[in-house]
Amino acid sequence: MSTDFFNFIDGVHRPGSDGRTFENRTPLDGTLIGMVHEASAADVDAAVGAARAALAGPWAGLTTAERSDLLHAVADEIDRRSDEFLAAEIADTGKPVSIASHIDIPRGAANFRVFADVVKNVPGEFFPMPTPDGAGALNYGLRRPKGVIAVVCPWNLPLLLMTWKVGPALACGNAVVVKPSEETPATATLLGEVMNAVGVPAGVYNVVHGFGPGSAGEFLTTHPDVDGITFTGETRTGEAIMAAASKGVRSVSLEMGGKNPGIVFADADLSDAVAGTVRSAFANTGQVCLGTERVYVERPVFDEFVERLAAEATATTFGDPFDPLTQMGPLISNEHREKVLRYYRQAVDDGATVVTGGGVPDVGDRYAKGAWIEPTVWTGLADDSAVVTEEIFGPCCHVRPFDTEDEVVALANDTPYGLAATVWTTDVGRAHRVASRLEVGLCWVNSWFLRDLRTAFGGMKHSGIGREGGVHSLEFYTESTNVCVKI
Ligand code: NAD
Ligand code: 6OD
């Protein structure tokens, strides 16, 4: 059965005004899921107009507590319809239920709950008189919603990453226009039904479908009535969006690519380090911006680590996404698989030892047309090989030995990216010392993807601009006014 994926504008699911559609196929086996209705420039204009009008309507009249209650209702409704969200996400991405039911869908709900609570508990800024130089004045800060927020999303964790932005945006009183990835239109569309069901006013949440340049992505990010653009995706796309945002001086929040290091010291609990690296390199078929594609292992445990990591990778189970024992789904598309396989070939050309993987698994006739790929471990590449320096976004990592702490910090930082790192050690002093020297926005010690949604999330260097999470999200989703009262 095929489904239509409509735009969601002013509380109504609608086809595109010029009748254009494109196919949505599942990467599991290439079957058609349904047709996506592409938004025209006029549709994007209508969505932005609906968002602007909502800011002047009943939405603006809600107290923070009332808005917070509505967002809790959104979260509860996602939970109530979690089977539908699960089915939609699995069809779009092919990811196994073991991931989608533990990570994607529960986080979709949690992203509303956390920010609904955060905005009720933000302390305001207040400086009593006198000022430090003796003036008779008291100062306090006001915060107001930024306005119409464009939310441009990738395909790897569609509901999770969209709601990570929509949750705080709405909690702060903004209205949003979401542009989901063309690869994963389903859960953003379904969320429109949830918004209507719980009574979020029309126009507060809008969805426009389409592509980037010459399509909904460009129409939205160049629209003059958008006040801020929050984007997650590739660094090159972020650069284009930043350029678009400069016209009209709109602010941007950018969460982009990474080439994240994992560092394993010889004193680490090796079982934990192996299990953690299996997750950080291969979870979601390696399509996680925080994933580890470069692993540095202290020489005394290098051979054992590589052997144990490769054994885990070789034992990976593929297949039916609804089987709870399936560990790995396909990549998002055959086109993306071709890109990842180019790196697999490049590794061989550059002289890598392919410890395991390197190709396409046999998943049987049922899934023969899907975008399946083997988890892959390499050793022996030069530090300047493209495989070691460029983001691949597949289930693969290069493992390299190191001898000293200074050496590994220099290797880890030798990248234009600065998103995340993972350090495995039982030496507490070393853990803190190394974490403080790594040029990343997020550093995990003896864990990976352990998330507290109140903390600052984002990257430095080419990995992004700004931080989201907890009160940090308020920096982007609100404007502040300082009131100075002369006494
Ligand atoms: P992408 O940049 O190709 O696309 C992301 C979104 O931008 C899509 O909705 C796309 O249609 C839209 N888009 C593309 N060109 C545009 C343009 N010129 N103007 C406006 N919109 C445009 O990214 P992707 O392939 O969907 O996702 C994978 C990338 O995302 C990887 O690089 C990954 O590291 C990154 N990512 C980063 C984070 C993070 O939090 N830092 C999280 C997830 C993914
Ligand atoms: O956990 C999050 O909040 C988050 N933004 C995760 C990003 C994962 C990237 O693929």
Coordinates of C-alpha atoms in Angstrom, one line a residue, residues 29-405:
D29 CA 14.6 -3.3 -0.7
G30 CA 13.7 -0.3 -2.9
T31 CA 10.0 -0.8 -2.6
L32 CA 7.9 2.4 -3.2
I33 CA 6.5 3.7 0.1
G34 CA 4.6 6.5 -1.4
M35 CA 4.7 9.9 -3.3
V36 CA 5.9 13.0 -1.6
H37 CA 4.2 16.3 -2.5
E38 CA 6.9 18.9 -3.2
A39 CA 6.3 22.4 -2.0
S40 CA 6.5 25.2 -4.5
A41 CA 7.9 28.6 -3.7
A42 CA 4.3 29.7 -3.2
D43 CA 3.7 26.9 -0.7
V44 CA 6.8 27.8 1.3
D45 CA 5.6 31.4 1.2
A46 CA 2.2 30.2 2.5
A47 CA 3.9 28.2 5.3
V48 CA 6.0 31.1 6.4
G49 CA 2.9 33.4 6.3
A50 CA 0.9 30.9 8.4
A51 CA 3.8 30.8 10.9
R52 CA 4.0 34.6 11.0
A53 CA 0.2 34.8 11.5
A54 CA 0.3 32.2 14.3
L55 CA 2.7 34.4 16.2
A56 CA 0.0 37.1 16.4
G57 CA -2.8 34.6 17.2
P58 CA -3.8 32.5 20.2
W59 CA -0.3 31.0 20.4
A60 CA 1.1 34.4 21.6
G61 CA -1.6 34.6 24.3
L62 CA -0.6 31.4 26.0
T63 CA 1.3 31.6 29.3
T64 CA 4.6 29.7 29.5
A65 CA 2.9 27.1 31.6
E66 CA 0.1 26.6 29.1
R67 CA 2.6 26.2 26.3
S68 CA 4.5 23.8 28.4
D69 CA 1.4 21.7 29.0
L70 CA 0.6 21.6 25.3
L71 CA 4.1 20.3 24.6
H72 CA 3.8 17.6 27.2
A73 CA 0.5 16.6 25.4
V74 CA 2.5 16.4 22.1
A75 CA 5.0 14.1 23.8
D76 CA 2.2 11.9 25.3
E77 CA 0.6 11.7 21.9
I78 CA 3.8 10.6 20.2
D79 CA 4.1 7.9 22.9
R80 CA 0.5 6.9 22.3
R81 CA 1.1 6.6 18.6
S82 CA 4.6 5.2 18.9
D83 CA 3.9 2.2 16.7
E84 CA 2.9 4.4 13.9
F85 CA 6.0 6.6 14.3
L86 CA 8.1 3.5 14.5
A87 CA 6.7 2.0 11.3
A88 CA 7.1 5.3 9.5
E89 CA 10.7 5.8 10.6
I90 CA 11.7 2.2 9.9
A91 CA 10.2 2.3 6.4
D92 CA 11.9 5.6 5.5
T93 CA 15.4 4.6 6.9
G94 CA 15.4 0.8 7.1
K95 CA 16.8 1.1 10.7
P96 CA 16.1 -1.9 13.0
V97 CA 13.5 -1.7 15.6
S98 CA 16.2 -2.3 18.2
I99 CA 17.4 1.2 17.5
A100 CA 14.2 3.1 16.5
S101 CA 12.3 1.9 19.5
H102 CA 15.1 2.7 22.0
I103 CA 16.5 5.9 20.5
D104 CA 14.6 7.6 17.7
I105 CA 11.0 7.6 18.8
P106 CA 11.4 7.9 22.6
R107 CA 13.8 10.8 22.0
G108 CA 11.1 12.4 19.7
A109 CA 8.8 12.6 22.7
A110 CA 11.5 13.5 25.2
N111 CA 12.6 16.5 23.2
F112 CA 9.2 18.1 23.8
R113 CA 9.1 17.1 27.5
V114 CA 12.6 18.4 28.4
F115 CA 12.2 21.8 26.8
A116 CA 8.6 22.2 28.1
D117 CA 10.2 21.9 31.6
V118 CA 13.4 23.9 30.8
V119 CA 11.4 27.1 29.8
K120 CA 9.4 27.0 33.1
N121 CA 12.6 27.1 35.1
V122 CA 14.9 29.6 33.5
P123 CA 16.3 32.1 35.9
G124 CA 16.1 35.7 34.6
E125 CA 19.1 38.0 34.6
F126 CA 18.9 40.7 37.3
F127 CA 21.5 43.2 38.5
P128 CA 20.4 45.3 41.5
M129 CA 21.5 48.9 42.0
P130 CA 24.1 50.3 42.3
T131 CA 26.1 49.2 39.2
P132 CA 29.8 48.3 39.9
D133 CA 30.8 51.9 39.0
G134 CA 28.3 53.4 41.5
A135 CA 25.4 54.4 39.1
G136 CA 21.9 54.3 40.5
A137 CA 20.4 51.8 38.1
L138 CA 18.9 48.3 38.1
N139 CA 19.1 46.1 35.1
Y140 CA 17.1 43.1 34.1
G141 CA 16.7 40.9 31.0
L142 CA 13.6 40.0 29.1
R143 CA 13.4 37.2 26.6
R144 CA 10.9 37.0 23.7
P145 CA 10.5 34.4 20.9
K146 CA 12.8 35.0 17.9
G147 CA 9.8 34.6 15.5
V148 CA 9.5 32.3 12.5
I149 CA 12.2 29.6 12.6
A150 CA 13.2 27.5 9.6
V151 CA 14.2 24.0 10.7
V152 CA 16.2 22.1 8.0
C153 CA 16.8 18.5 8.8
P154 CA 18.9 15.5 7.7
W155 CA 17.8 11.9 7.2
N156 CA 19.8 9.8 9.7
L157 CA 17.7 10.4 12.9
P158 CA 14.7 12.1 11.3
L159 CA 12.3 12.5 14.2
L160 CA 15.0 12.8 16.9
L161 CA 16.9 15.6 15.1
M162 CA 13.8 17.5 14.0
T163 CA 12.2 17.5 17.4
W164 CA 15.5 18.5 19.0
K165 CA 14.9 21.8 17.3
V166 CA 11.1 22.0 17.1
G167 CA 10.8 21.2 20.9
P168 CA 12.8 24.2 22.1
A169 CA 11.6 26.5 19.3
L170 CA 8.0 26.0 20.3
A171 CA 8.7 25.9 24.1
C172 CA 10.2 29.4 23.6
G173 CA 7.0 30.6 21.8
N174 CA 8.2 30.6 18.2
A175 CA 6.4 29.2 15.1
V176 CA 8.3 26.8 12.8
V177 CA 8.5 25.7 9.2
V178 CA 10.2 22.4 9.0
K179 CA 12.0 21.1 5.8
P180 CA 12.6 17.4 6.4
S181 CA 15.1 15.5 4.3
E182 CA 13.7 14.4 0.9
E183 CA 14.8 10.9 2.0
T184 CA 12.7 10.8 5.1
P185 CA 9.4 12.7 4.8
A186 CA 7.2 10.5 7.0
T187 CA 7.6 11.3 10.7
A188 CA 7.5 15.1 10.2
T189 CA 4.3 14.7 8.3
L190 CA 2.8 12.5 11.0
L191 CA 3.8 15.0 13.6
G192 CA 1.3 17.4 12.0
E193 CA -1.5 15.1 13.0
V194 CA -0.2 15.0 16.5
M195 CA -0.1 18.8 16.7
N196 CA -3.8 19.1 15.5
A197 CA -4.9 16.3 17.8
V198 CA -3.6 18.0 21.0
G199 CA -4.7 21.5 19.9
V200 CA -1.5 23.3 19.0
P201 CA -2.9 26.3 17.1
A202 CA -2.8 26.1 13.2
G203 CA 0.4 27.7 11.7
V204 CA 2.6 27.0 14.7
Y205 CA 4.1 23.9 13.2
N206 CA 4.4 23.7 9.4
V207 CA 6.1 21.2 7.1
V208 CA 7.3 21.7 3.5
H209 CA 8.7 18.9 1.5
G210 CA 11.3 19.0 -1.2
F211 CA 15.0 19.1 -1.9
G212 CA 17.7 21.7 -1.3
P213 CA 18.8 24.0 -4.2
G214 CA 15.9 25.2 -6.4
S215 CA 13.4 23.6 -4.1
A216 CA 11.8 23.9 -0.7
G217 CA 15.2 24.1 1.2
E218 CA 16.4 27.1 -0.8
F219 CA 12.9 28.7 -0.9
L220 CA 12.7 28.5 2.9
T221 CA 16.2 29.5 3.8
T222 CA 16.1 32.5 1.5
H223 CA 12.6 33.6 2.5
P224 CA 12.8 37.2 3.8
D225 CA 10.2 36.6 6.6
V226 CA 12.2 33.9 8.3
D227 CA 13.9 35.2 11.4
G228 CA 16.3 32.3 12.1
I229 CA 17.5 29.1 10.5
T230 CA 18.5 26.0 12.4
F231 CA 20.2 23.4 10.3
T232 CA 21.6 19.9 10.8
G233 CA 23.4 18.3 7.9
E234 CA 26.6 18.4 5.8
T235 CA 29.1 21.1 6.3
R236 CA 28.9 22.2 2.7
T237 CA 25.2 22.6 2.9
G238 CA 25.6 24.6 6.1
E239 CA 28.0 27.0 4.3
A240 CA 25.3 27.6 1.6
I241 CA 22.7 28.2 4.3
M242 CA 24.9 30.6 6.2
A243 CA 25.4 32.5 2.9
A244 CA 21.6 32.6 2.4
A245 CA 21.1 33.8 6.0
S246 CA 23.4 36.7 5.5
K247 CA 20.8 38.4 3.4
G248 CA 18.5 40.0 5.8
V249 CA 20.9 39.3 8.7
R250 CA 19.2 36.2 10.0
S251 CA 20.8 34.1 12.7
V252 CA 21.9 30.5 12.2
S253 CA 22.4 27.5 14.4
L254 CA 24.5 24.9 12.5
E255 CA 25.1 21.3 13.5
M256 CA 27.2 19.7 10.9
G257 CA 29.7 16.9 10.1
G258 CA 32.4 15.2 12.1
K259 CA 35.4 12.9 11.8
N260 CA 35.4 11.9 15.4
P261 CA 38.3 10.3 17.2
G262 CA 38.0 7.5 19.7
I263 CA 41.0 7.1 22.0
V264 CA 41.7 3.8 23.8
F265 CA 44.4 3.9 26.5
A266 CA 46.1 0.6 27.5
D267 CA 44.6 1.0 31.0
A268 CA 41.0 1.0 29.7
D269 CA 38.5 -1.7 30.5
L270 CA 39.0 -3.3 27.1
S271 CA 35.6 -5.0 27.0
D272 CA 33.9 -1.7 27.6
A273 CA 36.1 0.0 25.0
V274 CA 35.4 -2.6 22.4
A275 CA 31.6 -2.6 23.1
G276 CA 31.6 1.2 23.1
T277 CA 33.5 1.4 19.8
V278 CA 31.2 -1.2 18.2
R279 CA 28.3 1.1 19.0
S280 CA 30.0 4.4 18.1
A281 CA 31.4 3.2 14.8
F282 CA 28.5 0.9 13.6
A283 CA 25.2 2.0 15.3
N284 CA 22.6 3.2 12.8
T285 CA 24.9 1.8 10.1
G286 CA 27.5 4.4 10.9
Q287 CA 25.1 7.2 10.0
V288 CA 25.5 9.2 13.2
C289 CA 27.3 12.6 13.1
L290 CA 28.9 11.7 16.5
G291 CA 30.1 8.3 15.3
T292 CA 33.8 7.3 15.6
E293 CA 35.6 6.8 12.2
R294 CA 39.1 7.2 13.6
V295 CA 40.2 5.0 16.5
Y296 CA 43.6 5.4 18.2
V297 CA 44.7 2.6 20.4
E298 CA 47.7 2.6 22.7
R299 CA 50.2 0.2 21.3
P300 CA 50.3 -2.5 24.1
V301 CA 46.6 -3.3 23.5
F302 CA 46.4 -2.5 19.8
D303 CA 46.4 -6.1 18.4
E304 CA 43.9 -7.4 21.0
F305 CA 41.6 -4.4 20.5
V306 CA 41.6 -4.8 16.7
E307 CA 41.0 -8.5 16.9
R308 CA 38.0 -8.1 19.3
L309 CA 36.5 -5.2 17.4
A310 CA 36.7 -7.1 14.1
A311 CA 35.1 -10.2 15.6
E312 CA 32.1 -8.1 16.8
A313 CA 31.8 -6.5 13.4
T314 CA 32.0 -9.8 11.6
A315 CA 29.2 -11.2 13.8
T316 CA 26.7 -8.4 12.9
T317 CA 23.2 -9.5 12.0
F318 CA 21.3 -7.9 9.1
G319 CA 17.8 -8.4 7.8
D320 CA 14.2 -8.0 8.9
P321 CA 14.1 -4.6 10.7
F322 CA 11.2 -5.8 13.0
D323 CA 13.2 -8.7 14.3
P324 CA 14.5 -7.5 17.6
L325 CA 17.8 -9.5 17.0
T326 CA 18.6 -7.5 13.8
Q327 CA 21.5 -5.2 14.6
M328 CA 22.2 -3.4 11.4
G329 CA 19.9 -1.9 8.7
P330 CA 20.9 -0.7 5.2
L331 CA 22.4 2.7 4.4
I332 CA 19.9 5.4 3.6
S333 CA 20.0 4.8 -0.2
N334 CA 21.9 3.1 -2.9
E335 CA 23.4 6.4 -3.9
H336 CA 24.8 6.9 -0.4
R337 CA 26.1 3.3 -0.5
E338 CA 27.9 4.0 -3.7
K339 CA 29.7 6.9 -1.9
V340 CA 30.6 4.8 1.0
L341 CA 31.8 1.9 -1.2
R342 CA 34.1 4.4 -3.1
Y343 CA 35.8 5.0 0.3
Y344 CA 36.0 1.2 0.8
R345 CA 37.8 0.9 -2.6
Q346 CA 40.0 3.9 -1.8
A347 CA 41.1 2.3 1.4
V348 CA 42.4 -0.7 -0.5
D349 CA 44.0 1.5 -3.2
D350 CA 45.8 3.4 -0.4
G351 CA 47.2 0.2 1.1
A352 CA 44.9 -0.5 4.0
T353 CA 44.7 -3.9 5.7
V354 CA 41.0 -4.7 5.6
V355 CA 40.6 -6.5 8.9
T356 CA 36.9 -7.3 8.3
G357 CA 34.2 -6.2 5.8
G358 CA 34.9 -4.0 2.8
G359 CA 31.9 -5.0 0.7
V360 CA 28.2 -5.9 0.6
P361 CA 26.7 -8.6 2.7
D362 CA 24.6 -11.4 1.4
V363 CA 21.2 -10.6 2.9
G364 CA 19.2 -13.0 0.7
D365 CA 16.7 -12.4 -2.1
R366 CA 14.1 -10.6 0.0
Y367 CA 16.4 -7.6 0.5
A368 CA 18.7 -8.0 -2.5
K369 CA 17.8 -4.5 -3.9
G370 CA 18.4 -2.7 -0.5
A371 CA 21.4 -0.5 0.4
W372 CA 23.1 -3.0 2.6
I373 CA 26.8 -2.8 3.4
E374 CA 29.3 -4.6 5.6
P375 CA 30.7 -3.0 8.8
T376 CA 34.4 -2.5 8.0
V377 CA 37.6 -2.2 10.0
W378 CA 40.9 -1.0 8.5
T379 CA 44.4 -0.6 9.8
G380 CA 47.6 0.6 8.2
L381 CA 46.5 3.8 6.4
A382 CA 48.6 7.0 6.4
D383 CA 47.2 9.8 8.5
D384 CA 46.6 11.9 5.4
S385 CA 44.6 9.3 3.5
A386 CA 41.1 10.6 2.5
V387 CA 39.6 7.6 4.3
V388 CA 41.2 8.9 7.6
T389 CA 40.5 12.6 7.0
E390 CA 37.0 12.8 5.3
E391 CA 33.6 12.1 6.8
I392 CA 32.4 8.8 5.3
F393 CA 29.1 8.4 7.2
G394 CA 29.1 4.6 7.0
P395 CA 29.8 1.7 9.3
C396 CA 33.5 1.8 9.2
C397 CA 36.6 2.9 11.1
H398 CA 40.3 3.0 10.8
V399 CA 42.3 1.9 13.8
R400 CA 45.9 3.2 14.4
P401 CA 48.3 2.6 17.2
F402 CA 49.8 5.4 19.3
D403 CA 52.6 5.6 22.0
T404 CA 52.1 8.8 24.0
E405 CA 49.3 11.1 25.3

